[in-house]
XYZ file of C-alpha atoms in Angstrom:
710
model
C -102.454 -22.983 -136.004
C -100.197 -23.405 -132.957
C -100.255 -24.727 -129.436
C -100.513 -22.334 -126.548
C -100.003 -23.200 -122.961
C -98.699 -21.988 -119.668
C -96.365 -23.486 -117.046
C -95.952 -23.177 -113.345
C -92.616 -23.930 -111.907
C -92.505 -26.699 -109.295
C -90.494 -25.276 -106.441
C -90.936 -28.130 -103.990
C -87.721 -29.278 -102.308
C -85.904 -32.010 -104.176
C -87.590 -31.267 -107.500
C -85.456 -30.332 -110.542
C -85.735 -26.821 -111.853
C -86.703 -26.084 -115.425
C -83.990 -25.658 -118.034
C -82.794 -22.264 -119.286
C -85.013 -22.237 -122.308
C -88.405 -20.650 -121.855
C -89.862 -19.049 -118.824
C -92.111 -20.024 -115.987
C -95.733 -18.921 -115.859
C -98.396 -19.405 -113.225
C -100.917 -22.228 -113.573
C -100.579 -25.925 -114.363
C -99.921 -27.178 -117.851
C -102.913 -26.442 -120.065
C -102.843 -27.285 -123.752
C -105.279 -25.723 -126.214
C -105.490 -26.934 -129.793
C -104.799 -24.121 -132.269
C -105.430 -26.196 -135.359
C -105.878 -29.699 -136.790
C -102.227 -30.103 -137.720
C -101.175 -29.255 -134.232
C -103.593 -31.872 -132.921
C -101.864 -34.494 -135.018
C -98.524 -33.394 -133.615
C -99.880 -33.548 -130.085
C -101.121 -37.053 -130.677
C -97.643 -38.081 -131.798
C -96.162 -36.572 -128.687
C -98.634 -38.445 -126.523
C -97.700 -41.676 -128.226
C -94.091 -41.006 -127.422
C -95.092 -40.428 -123.831
C -96.882 -43.805 -123.451
C -94.420 -45.350 -121.004
C -94.777 -42.323 -118.772
C -98.490 -42.453 -119.192
C -98.563 -46.089 -118.051
C -96.654 -45.135 -114.961
C -99.195 -42.464 -114.232
C -102.002 -44.893 -114.871
C -100.890 -46.887 -111.870
C -101.513 -43.804 -109.764
C -98.017 -43.584 -108.294
C -95.799 -40.508 -108.123
C -92.687 -41.462 -110.053
C -89.916 -39.659 -111.772
C -90.629 -38.874 -115.382
C -88.725 -40.756 -118.056
C -86.709 -37.623 -118.860
C -85.644 -37.122 -115.278
C -86.632 -33.389 -115.486
C -89.557 -33.330 -113.179
C -91.917 -35.318 -111.038
C -94.460 -37.663 -112.496
C -98.108 -37.347 -111.524
C -101.111 -39.616 -111.493
C -103.733 -39.212 -114.185
C -105.840 -37.189 -111.852
C -103.237 -34.433 -111.791
C -102.858 -33.647 -115.465
C -105.442 -35.742 -117.221
C -105.015 -37.788 -120.372
C -104.407 -34.773 -122.603
C -101.403 -33.254 -120.816
C -97.864 -33.586 -122.068
C -95.312 -34.127 -119.274
C -92.572 -31.628 -118.542
C -92.135 -30.385 -122.112
C -94.522 -28.582 -124.428
C -95.092 -29.854 -127.927
C -94.298 -27.686 -130.908
C -95.947 -27.441 -134.273
C -96.211 -30.748 -136.029
C -95.598 -32.692 -132.845
C -91.973 -31.588 -132.387
C -90.677 -31.233 -128.888
C -90.672 -27.593 -127.889
C -89.193 -25.405 -125.235
C -90.829 -24.552 -121.978
C -91.969 -21.255 -123.514
C -95.586 -20.877 -124.525
C -94.424 -19.602 -127.933
C -93.725 -21.908 -130.845
C -90.177 -21.953 -132.187
C -89.403 -20.121 -135.375
C -87.299 -21.539 -138.138
C -83.653 -20.539 -138.620
C -80.372 -20.528 -136.675
C -81.933 -18.944 -133.663
C -84.462 -21.709 -133.512
C -81.712 -24.297 -133.802
C -79.824 -22.670 -130.928
C -82.982 -22.526 -128.879
C -83.907 -26.178 -129.589
C -83.286 -28.224 -126.428
C -80.574 -30.802 -126.379
C -81.483 -34.506 -126.363
C -82.398 -35.666 -122.894
C -79.864 -37.732 -121.005
C -80.695 -41.345 -120.082
C -83.045 -41.639 -117.198
C -81.406 -41.814 -113.816
C -81.881 -45.072 -111.950
C -84.790 -45.223 -109.569
C -84.184 -44.854 -105.882
C -83.010 -48.144 -104.290
C -81.670 -49.667 -107.511
C -78.122 -50.312 -108.690
C -76.518 -50.015 -112.053
C -75.655 -53.447 -113.554
C -73.330 -54.473 -116.323
C -74.821 -55.967 -119.425
C -73.041 -59.225 -120.225
C -74.372 -61.443 -122.923
C -75.331 -64.913 -121.699
C -74.582 -64.098 -118.073
C -77.272 -65.229 -115.624
C -77.707 -67.184 -112.421
C -80.024 -70.203 -112.218
C -81.651 -71.118 -108.930
C -82.840 -74.655 -108.197
C -84.101 -75.382 -104.714
C -83.777 -79.062 -103.941
C -85.986 -78.680 -100.879
C -88.773 -76.804 -102.616
C -90.912 -79.823 -103.454
C -90.236 -81.428 -100.092
C -91.162 -78.299 -98.159
C -94.247 -77.736 -100.297
C -95.559 -81.239 -99.691
C -94.782 -81.015 -95.987
C -96.884 -77.856 -95.865
C -99.716 -79.503 -97.792
C -99.601 -82.510 -95.478
C -100.007 -80.211 -92.476
C -102.862 -78.458 -94.205
C -104.570 -81.802 -94.773
C -104.149 -82.731 -91.129
C -105.812 -79.439 -90.159
C -108.481 -79.739 -92.846
C -107.359 -76.579 -94.651
C -108.339 -76.149 -98.323
C -109.341 -79.823 -98.586
C -111.696 -80.201 -101.535
C -112.403 -83.945 -101.514
C -113.558 -86.463 -98.913
C -113.010 -90.147 -99.715
C -115.503 -92.536 -98.159
C -114.552 -96.190 -97.803
C -116.540 -98.430 -95.477
C -117.100 -96.270 -92.380
C -113.931 -94.219 -92.824
C -113.645 -90.662 -94.159
C -110.358 -89.407 -95.580
C -109.927 -85.710 -96.410
C -107.464 -84.640 -99.072
C -106.711 -82.242 -101.917
C -107.678 -83.301 -105.407
C -104.589 -81.792 -106.987
C -102.283 -83.836 -104.735
C -104.111 -87.106 -105.337
C -104.335 -86.496 -109.075
C -100.640 -85.645 -109.327
C -99.594 -88.903 -107.641
C -102.178 -91.431 -108.800
C -103.294 -91.995 -112.416
C -106.488 -93.463 -110.954
C -107.384 -90.206 -109.198
C -106.109 -88.161 -112.139
C -108.635 -89.844 -114.410
C -111.365 -89.476 -111.799
C -110.881 -85.747 -111.219
C -109.915 -84.498 -114.690
C -112.125 -86.463 -117.079
C -115.829 -85.911 -117.612
C -116.770 -88.081 -114.660
C -119.329 -87.161 -112.056
C -116.669 -87.438 -109.331
C -114.744 -84.535 -110.863
C -117.501 -82.168 -109.719
C -118.153 -83.766 -106.351
C -116.594 -83.087 -102.987
C -117.479 -86.538 -101.594
C -116.537 -89.790 -103.359
C -117.213 -93.346 -102.205
C -114.664 -96.039 -103.086
C -115.285 -99.773 -103.130
C -113.094 -102.894 -103.124
C -110.257 -101.262 -101.212
C -109.151 -101.610 -97.614
C -109.813 -98.423 -95.571
C -106.536 -98.567 -93.678
C -104.578 -99.216 -96.864
C -106.261 -96.260 -98.581
C -105.442 -94.008 -95.637
C -101.785 -95.083 -95.791
C -101.620 -94.476 -99.540
C -103.168 -91.012 -99.266
C -100.623 -90.184 -96.590
C -97.917 -91.528 -98.931
C -99.087 -89.105 -101.629
C -98.157 -86.235 -99.292
C -95.045 -87.625 -97.583
C -93.542 -90.109 -100.096
C -93.020 -92.454 -97.131
C -94.725 -95.735 -96.305
C -93.797 -98.797 -94.264
C -94.520 -102.184 -95.808
C -94.644 -105.152 -93.455
C -96.336 -108.441 -92.837
C -99.246 -106.658 -91.173
C -100.298 -104.603 -94.211
C -98.679 -105.979 -97.367
C -101.657 -108.145 -98.367
C -104.046 -105.184 -98.285
C -101.562 -102.567 -99.424
C -100.540 -104.299 -102.657
C -104.063 -104.592 -104.146
C -104.843 -101.036 -103.040
C -101.660 -99.721 -104.663
C -102.513 -101.674 -107.805
C -105.972 -100.096 -107.933
C -104.609 -96.571 -107.493
C -101.738 -97.346 -109.901
C -99.085 -96.374 -107.364
C -96.398 -98.506 -108.942
C -93.655 -97.513 -106.519
C -95.620 -98.782 -103.519
C -96.660 -101.851 -105.470
C -93.007 -102.605 -106.233
C -92.098 -102.131 -102.564
C -94.778 -104.659 -101.601
C -93.431 -107.127 -104.147
C -89.918 -106.578 -102.856
C -91.058 -107.304 -99.309
C -92.874 -110.476 -100.363
C -89.805 -111.562 -102.298
C -87.728 -111.272 -99.141
C -90.286 -113.398 -97.286
C -90.059 -116.391 -99.631
C -89.817 -119.619 -97.697
C -90.785 -123.239 -98.462
C -93.757 -122.827 -96.139
C -95.259 -119.809 -97.977
C -93.796 -119.635 -101.485
C -96.846 -121.274 -103.086
C -99.158 -118.800 -101.381
C -97.002 -115.868 -102.471
C -96.944 -117.264 -105.995
C -100.751 -117.442 -106.039
C -101.048 -113.952 -104.557
C -98.712 -112.582 -107.226
C -100.707 -114.306 -109.953
C -103.999 -112.887 -108.648
C -102.664 -109.334 -108.688
C -100.648 -109.651 -111.926
C -97.254 -109.107 -110.295
C -95.289 -110.810 -113.046
C -91.782 -110.388 -111.612
C -92.828 -111.639 -108.190
C -94.712 -114.508 -109.812
C -91.618 -115.602 -111.734
C -89.389 -115.297 -108.682
C -91.791 -117.263 -106.489
C -92.155 -119.962 -109.136
C -88.381 -120.264 -109.428
C -88.189 -120.564 -105.665
C -90.777 -123.367 -105.676
C -88.796 -125.274 -108.300
C -85.540 -124.690 -106.494
C -86.844 -125.856 -103.085
C -89.352 -128.434 -104.277
C -88.305 -131.151 -101.817
C -89.095 -128.895 -98.850
C -92.127 -127.299 -100.507
C -93.736 -130.702 -101.143
C -93.876 -131.305 -97.383
C -95.942 -128.193 -96.628
C -99.667 -127.737 -96.144
C -99.773 -125.292 -99.050
C -98.630 -128.034 -101.426
C -101.250 -130.452 -100.121
C -103.982 -127.909 -100.890
C -102.874 -127.201 -104.466
C -105.331 -128.004 -107.269
C -104.488 -130.807 -109.679
C -103.511 -128.459 -112.499
C -100.762 -126.796 -110.471
C -99.408 -130.103 -109.164
C -99.177 -131.423 -112.727
C -97.386 -128.247 -113.784
C -94.762 -128.657 -111.069
C -94.007 -132.369 -111.334
C -93.775 -132.215 -115.135
C -91.238 -129.363 -115.138
C -87.800 -130.081 -116.587
C -86.343 -127.490 -114.200
C -87.529 -129.173 -111.011
C -84.612 -129.197 -108.595
C -84.590 -132.620 -106.939
C -81.669 -134.810 -105.875
C -83.569 -137.872 -107.042
C -86.776 -138.704 -108.896
C -87.810 -140.543 -105.746
C -88.627 -137.146 -104.218
C -91.096 -136.423 -107.026
C -92.767 -139.811 -106.607
C -93.154 -139.323 -102.860
C -94.533 -135.808 -103.341
C -97.204 -137.070 -105.740
C -98.315 -139.857 -103.418
C -98.444 -137.492 -100.439
C -100.690 -135.098 -102.370
C -103.060 -137.927 -103.416
C -103.262 -139.411 -99.925
C -104.098 -136.006 -98.419
C -107.611 -136.485 -99.897
C -107.436 -139.997 -101.248
C -111.148 -140.519 -101.969
C -111.288 -137.487 -104.251
C -107.820 -137.682 -105.735
C -107.208 -141.387 -106.400
C -108.699 -140.935 -109.875
C -105.819 -138.574 -110.784
C -103.049 -141.095 -110.067
C -102.513 -142.170 -113.733
C -102.142 -138.562 -114.919
C -99.737 -137.787 -112.111
C -97.629 -140.905 -112.632
C -97.129 -139.971 -116.270
C -95.269 -136.884 -115.004
C -93.036 -138.931 -112.700
C -89.954 -140.156 -114.548
C -90.159 -143.735 -113.337
C -87.316 -145.015 -115.558
C -84.942 -142.773 -113.615
C -85.806 -144.557 -110.359
C -83.621 -147.429 -109.258
C -84.841 -150.914 -109.992
C -84.952 -151.730 -106.291
C -87.136 -148.705 -105.644
C -89.456 -149.640 -108.520
C -89.963 -153.148 -107.225
C -89.916 -152.394 -103.520
C -92.056 -149.225 -103.451
C -93.825 -148.428 -106.709
C -94.993 -151.946 -107.494
C -96.041 -152.426 -103.878
C -98.184 -149.275 -103.787
C -101.868 -150.165 -104.071
C -102.808 -146.808 -105.600
C -100.464 -147.565 -108.502
C -101.053 -151.277 -108.849
C -104.833 -150.957 -109.213
C -104.648 -148.724 -112.287
C -103.903 -150.461 -115.618
C -102.309 -147.298 -117.022
C -99.940 -147.167 -114.075
C -98.959 -150.808 -114.572
C -97.964 -149.993 -118.155
C -95.770 -147.160 -116.892
C -94.122 -149.511 -114.410
C -93.402 -152.066 -117.142
C -91.878 -149.316 -119.303
C -89.576 -148.350 -116.447
C -88.497 -151.926 -115.766
C -87.724 -152.483 -119.443
C -85.514 -149.419 -119.370
C -83.473 -151.091 -116.632
C -83.574 -154.659 -117.923
C -82.830 -153.852 -121.573
C -80.046 -151.261 -121.531
C -79.162 -151.962 -125.149
C -82.642 -150.785 -126.198
C -82.673 -147.537 -124.251
C -82.294 -145.565 -127.459
C -85.547 -147.073 -128.683
C -87.300 -146.933 -125.348
C -86.289 -143.347 -124.737
C -89.157 -140.911 -124.036
C -89.609 -137.682 -122.140
C -89.794 -139.823 -119.001
C -86.290 -141.153 -119.551
C -84.704 -137.720 -119.950
C -83.075 -136.355 -116.781
C -84.427 -133.089 -115.470
C -82.291 -130.057 -116.196
C -81.265 -129.493 -112.606
C -77.484 -129.616 -113.004
C -77.241 -125.895 -112.313
C -79.587 -125.939 -109.322
C -78.187 -125.971 -105.838
C -75.489 -124.171 -103.863
C -72.856 -122.169 -105.745
C -69.740 -120.806 -104.022
C -68.623 -117.295 -104.996
C -65.095 -115.950 -104.452
C -65.131 -112.147 -104.564
C -62.246 -109.719 -105.004
C -59.117 -110.158 -102.921
C -55.546 -109.529 -103.939
C -52.153 -110.974 -104.679
C -48.637 -109.622 -104.389
C -48.999 -107.154 -107.245
C -52.738 -106.780 -107.718
C -56.097 -106.012 -106.164
C -58.943 -107.772 -107.889
C -62.403 -106.662 -108.888
C -63.161 -109.902 -110.708
C -65.139 -112.782 -109.225
C -65.520 -116.484 -109.856
C -68.006 -119.129 -108.769
C -67.717 -122.847 -108.035
C -70.468 -125.312 -109.000
C -70.306 -128.414 -106.801
C -72.423 -130.437 -109.223
C -69.931 -130.060 -112.042
C -66.825 -129.453 -109.888
C -65.989 -126.442 -112.045
C -65.148 -122.783 -111.495
C -66.791 -120.160 -113.710
C -65.851 -116.518 -114.188
C -68.781 -114.202 -113.433
C -69.262 -110.450 -113.705
C -66.639 -108.207 -112.122
C -67.476 -105.685 -109.418
C -67.483 -102.006 -110.267
C -64.774 -101.442 -107.616
C -61.663 -103.482 -106.908
C -61.842 -104.774 -103.330
C -59.479 -106.637 -101.030
C -60.058 -107.137 -97.272
C -63.746 -107.171 -98.208
C -66.721 -108.593 -96.341
C -69.099 -110.792 -98.339
C -72.466 -112.330 -97.428
C -75.681 -113.492 -99.097
C -79.102 -112.056 -98.285
C -82.025 -113.660 -100.084
C -80.954 -114.331 -103.646
C -78.284 -111.615 -103.826
C -74.619 -111.435 -102.939
C -73.265 -108.360 -101.123
C -69.682 -107.053 -101.200
C -69.189 -104.656 -98.285
C -66.361 -102.183 -97.758
C -62.772 -103.311 -98.292
C -59.644 -101.667 -99.651
C -59.107 -100.585 -103.257
C -55.358 -99.963 -103.099
C -55.755 -96.306 -102.202
C -58.298 -96.021 -99.407
C -60.589 -97.974 -97.140
C -64.118 -98.145 -98.514
C -67.617 -97.524 -97.231
C -69.251 -98.462 -100.532
C -71.375 -101.567 -101.039
C -72.514 -103.397 -104.154
C -74.722 -106.441 -104.750
C -74.643 -109.212 -107.336
C -77.772 -110.450 -109.124
C -77.146 -114.003 -110.390
C -80.137 -113.854 -112.722
C -78.735 -110.946 -114.738
C -75.064 -111.592 -113.847
C -74.571 -107.948 -112.894
C -73.384 -105.920 -109.898
C -75.480 -102.991 -108.694
C -74.481 -100.211 -106.249
C -76.113 -100.221 -102.822
C -76.250 -97.577 -100.100
C -72.841 -96.990 -98.521
C -72.102 -97.719 -94.883
C -71.887 -94.943 -92.363
C -68.207 -95.733 -91.737
C -65.297 -96.740 -93.955
C -64.346 -100.325 -93.156
C -61.752 -102.772 -94.407
C -60.701 -106.000 -92.657
C -64.271 -106.176 -91.337
C -66.638 -108.984 -90.462
C -69.889 -109.346 -92.426
C -72.797 -111.770 -91.973
C -76.510 -112.049 -92.771
C -79.199 -112.655 -90.167
C -82.991 -112.565 -90.598
C -82.741 -110.792 -93.938
C -80.405 -108.085 -92.602
C -76.734 -107.505 -93.390
C -74.384 -106.872 -90.450
C -70.945 -105.206 -90.635
C -68.759 -105.196 -87.525
C -65.317 -103.876 -86.633
C -62.612 -103.354 -89.237
C -60.246 -100.504 -90.012
C -61.195 -97.020 -91.230
C -57.732 -95.929 -92.356
C -56.788 -94.447 -88.998
C -57.760 -96.861 -86.230
C -59.306 -100.204 -85.384
C -63.064 -100.129 -84.943
C -65.440 -101.670 -82.452
C -68.542 -100.092 -83.991
C -71.118 -102.105 -85.917
C -74.021 -101.369 -88.225
C -76.679 -103.259 -90.122
C -78.266 -102.839 -93.543
C -81.866 -103.478 -94.544
C -81.967 -104.235 -98.289
C -85.712 -103.556 -98.378
C -85.397 -99.975 -97.219
C -81.820 -99.327 -98.336
C -80.787 -97.959 -94.943
C -77.871 -98.568 -92.598
C -78.481 -98.394 -88.837
C -75.871 -98.309 -86.092
C -76.111 -101.032 -83.465
C -74.338 -101.564 -80.159
C -70.553 -101.456 -80.355
C -68.415 -104.461 -79.476
C -66.506 -104.363 -76.211
C -63.201 -104.781 -78.096
C -61.791 -103.046 -81.153
C -61.242 -105.647 -83.857
C -59.748 -105.562 -87.348
C -59.126 -108.700 -89.419
C -62.216 -110.041 -87.644
C -64.699 -112.578 -89.000
C -68.393 -112.743 -88.148
C -70.886 -115.618 -88.413
C -74.491 -116.289 -87.341
C -75.599 -119.188 -85.157
C -78.940 -119.815 -83.431
C -80.183 -116.312 -84.236
C -77.095 -114.611 -82.801
C -74.021 -112.950 -84.297
C -70.504 -114.058 -83.296
C -67.415 -111.839 -83.742
C -64.352 -114.068 -83.593
C -60.743 -113.060 -82.904
C -59.082 -110.230 -84.810
C -56.395 -107.683 -84.053
C -56.787 -104.675 -81.738
C -53.668 -102.725 -82.922
C -51.512 -104.237 -80.192
C -52.180 -107.973 -80.105
C -53.913 -110.805 -81.900
C -57.079 -111.868 -80.101
C -58.539 -115.143 -78.887
C -61.660 -113.515 -77.475
C -65.138 -113.961 -78.944
C -68.270 -111.840 -78.535
C -71.917 -112.717 -79.170
C -74.495 -110.174 -80.347
C -78.179 -110.725 -79.517
C -80.426 -108.624 -81.797
C -83.363 -108.803 -79.388
C -81.488 -106.878 -76.697
C -78.981 -105.052 -78.959
C -76.039 -106.067 -76.822
C -72.725 -107.892 -77.155
C -71.664 -110.374 -74.477
C -68.401 -112.333 -74.203
C -68.348 -116.095 -74.689
C -65.569 -118.627 -74.231
C -62.266 -117.619 -75.822
C -60.649 -119.726 -78.525
C -57.803 -122.104 -77.802
C -55.462 -119.973 -79.960
C -55.099 -116.296 -80.791
C -56.285 -115.696 -84.348
C -56.681 -112.763 -86.707
C -57.545 -113.075 -90.409
C -59.059 -116.508 -89.733
C -61.918 -118.190 -91.559
C -65.204 -118.558 -89.662
C -68.329 -120.541 -90.617
C -71.240 -122.452 -89.087
C -71.925 -126.108 -89.887
C -74.399 -128.470 -88.226
C -74.971 -126.231 -85.230
C -71.298 -125.569 -84.463
C -69.038 -122.556 -85.017
C -65.778 -123.384 -86.817
C -62.612 -121.262 -86.938
C -59.839 -122.273 -89.318
C -56.321 -120.915 -89.770
C -55.454 -117.258 -89.304
C -52.412 -115.560 -87.826
C -51.348 -115.679 -84.176
C -48.783 -112.895 -84.457
C -45.852 -115.138 -85.281
C -46.999 -117.288 -88.200
C -49.893 -118.435 -90.327
C -51.920 -121.270 -88.807
C -53.485 -124.429 -90.170
C -55.141 -125.455 -86.909
C -58.934 -125.599 -86.661
C -61.257 -125.470 -83.679
C -64.978 -125.771 -83.125
C -67.338 -124.084 -80.641
C -70.526 -125.664 -79.317
C -73.040 -123.152 -77.906
C -74.607 -125.875 -75.765
C -71.310 -126.898 -74.203
C -69.966 -123.347 -74.215
C -66.488 -124.613 -75.037
C -64.006 -124.939 -77.912
C -62.384 -128.146 -79.121
C -59.744 -128.860 -81.749
C -60.530 -130.749 -84.944
C -58.365 -131.892 -87.837
C -56.026 -129.167 -89.144
C -56.046 -127.959 -92.729
C -53.492 -129.315 -95.148
C -52.133 -125.807 -95.848
C -51.457 -122.895 -93.502
C -53.853 -120.080 -94.366
C -54.663 -116.550 -93.253
C -56.719 -113.791 -94.938
C -58.822 -116.596 -96.486
C -62.546 -117.164 -96.108
C -64.494 -120.159 -94.834
C -68.002 -121.164 -95.966
C -70.354 -124.084 -95.355
C -71.869 -125.806 -98.393
C -73.518 -129.191 -98.946
C -72.456 -130.408 -95.506
C -68.797 -129.457 -96.056
C -66.576 -126.575 -94.986
C -64.649 -124.878 -97.803
C -61.461 -122.898 -97.111
C -61.031 -120.443 -99.992
C -57.711 -118.888 -101.038
C -55.741 -116.822 -98.531
C -52.036 -116.498 -97.863
C -49.657 -119.175 -96.558
C -47.108 -116.703 -95.203
C -45.155 -116.353 -98.412
C -47.632 -116.086 -101.287
C -51.287 -115.724 -102.146
C -53.216 -118.939 -102.790
C -55.718 -120.106 -105.375
C -56.143 -123.505 -103.735
C -59.327 -124.755 -102.070
C -59.712 -127.480 -99.488
C -62.851 -128.819 -97.862
C -63.599 -130.430 -94.518
C -65.908 -133.385 -93.907
C -67.152 -133.314 -90.293
C -68.226 -136.956 -90.527
C -64.699 -138.160 -91.258
C -62.855 -135.241 -89.622
C -60.640 -134.855 -92.694
C -59.637 -132.095 -95.085
C -59.340 -132.893 -98.798
C -58.307 -130.769 -101.755
C -60.932 -129.276 -104.071
C -60.689 -127.639 -107.485
C -58.476 -124.550 -107.549
C -59.630 -121.085 -108.514
C -58.372 -119.387 -111.643
C -56.804 -116.544 -109.637
C -54.687 -116.350 -106.494
C -56.690 -114.474 -103.861
C -55.725 -113.359 -100.372
C -57.951 -111.025 -98.318
C -60.817 -112.591 -100.261
C -64.530 -112.706 -99.478
C -66.713 -115.749 -100.119
C -70.373 -116.713 -99.799
C -72.890 -119.238 -101.124
C -76.036 -118.678 -103.193
C -78.700 -121.278 -103.934
C -79.184 -121.088 -107.706
C -81.434 -122.898 -110.104
C -79.753 -121.939 -113.357
C -75.982 -121.684 -113.353
C -73.579 -120.708 -114.881
C -74.840 -117.404 -116.291
C -75.257 -117.180 -120.079
C -72.103 -115.116 -120.602
C -68.846 -115.037 -118.691
C -66.825 -111.818 -118.709
C -63.079 -112.011 -119.068
C -60.808 -111.774 -116.055
C -59.540 -108.321 -115.143
C -56.416 -108.096 -112.992
C -55.339 -104.863 -111.360
C -51.758 -103.700 -111.347
C -52.362 -101.928 -108.027
C -50.082 -103.123 -105.262
C -51.779 -104.692 -102.271
């Protein structure tokens, strides 16, 4: 049996004409089965036409895969029609004639040639096939823009599918956003909990305002932590398991540590299981125990915590007398209730370490001690320790062992600088208790003409010159881990700048950007990691030094590209303005500046003709400068710091070579005396002081000296 069918030629404009084989006949394509074998062949042809059939199934007029004629939707030809070409016996492709092809040479000549590849569709281009060649697209703003859009939708109440009820407040949100940011909400909305099917959920034990701020944070990734919300925000963030916000709260509280509140912060951290903050606050209490013991927080401590403090080997006290006085003050704050605890407390006081005069004149005379037999035994033990020195080995107990506080107290750091042939990235630190210098971790960048200051318990190295260019980069030193970490860079490159810390902020003023002297200034907030421009100075100043006094910033001397300056400006943060104050007695650039006992000191520097050793002091109350004793050595490009009631002049240049010498000034005697020298000669050096409990660090890296010319 064979297929029969008829064709009608499509003569519409733009349509391809049939090929030369076969002839046109009126009527649309109609296929009639002439036998079972032909049906099988037709089925095979239909299978081969499946891609075309799928195009028709979508009901669009498209070009056929062969490119010989128009495609049609199913409604035009139906499922049984074969497009454009008839099908021969056995499913072979036939001509456009209704007759089947016969076998033989004539049939071979009449058999149509293989169809050419389909022409590209209208509006497309022909591309080259290259193995492995592709283009990846990654939009860095996609997530930001998406969350901004969702935040706007929440504000308008669009597509919100959850309402959080806390106290009398209602907070609308999207479950998917909350669940993606908070493990607490993820568990609530995805597990088999009743809240997962509800559109209203009531929360307990969380502050409404804190919850509202945290929901807003889930959409914006921004939140402001301050003294007004930190105590409600931290427990709320802990509940919702928003660890980033929780860490920000801890960081803020860490910056707020003070003798007046460190015990409260320590207790707050313990309540909310903030282990790092707890450790830091406890270290602070030990480090500042003398001041802490005078506060109301200490007087309200329970017995257990007082015993823990006064028994610590790491308690940082100049003398055991401070521990004794602290214990008595705590008992006398509520003497009727606490007098019974005196024997237990006195066992923690290391009475043998008190002087004999103090034991007899104060301890033995104290009625609270004298009336307890156990305390009298402790007093006798202490007196024996003094009266029988040859038996101290036998009498030795935990109460005769000095506390491990040798490393506690101020430590002077000398950072970077340079010499004739080198710029340094290494640093060293001076311990006044042992009168020794120690090598500490090196900075990641070599820096001379650098500004250095301490904020909280970290040291900051700001800007400087690396031998090639002036720097905007900043890094900070953590004395606990003995490592330097990168910080956010300044907005302007600055070397020869002045840097100081005030109210937990880091200020950078003046300097040189590689092209000109600067009068601009900016400040850095370590909590937020942001630099902000502040009012510019009235004078451009490089080789300027900056110090803080009475809540104000002082920019002293410098060089304005034409002359060395004697002028001084004062910055008041409250009004964001610089005002001139009395000029120095001498012109000075590259001088050392520091504050000691309410006065501003300026030492050394360069007046344009030579290095100076003269020193002068400014009193804000008098509004005038006066000369004090000169240094023993002429110095410029050095640094000056106050520590333990002394001024320390660190390194510098004497006009012919870089210095590693140190000298210190005693304001009570008005004299300069030599101190221990550094390991390395350092001019254009930065210096600052940190209060440390445990020093030196466990490991000391080796010195690294640059071969870069300064």
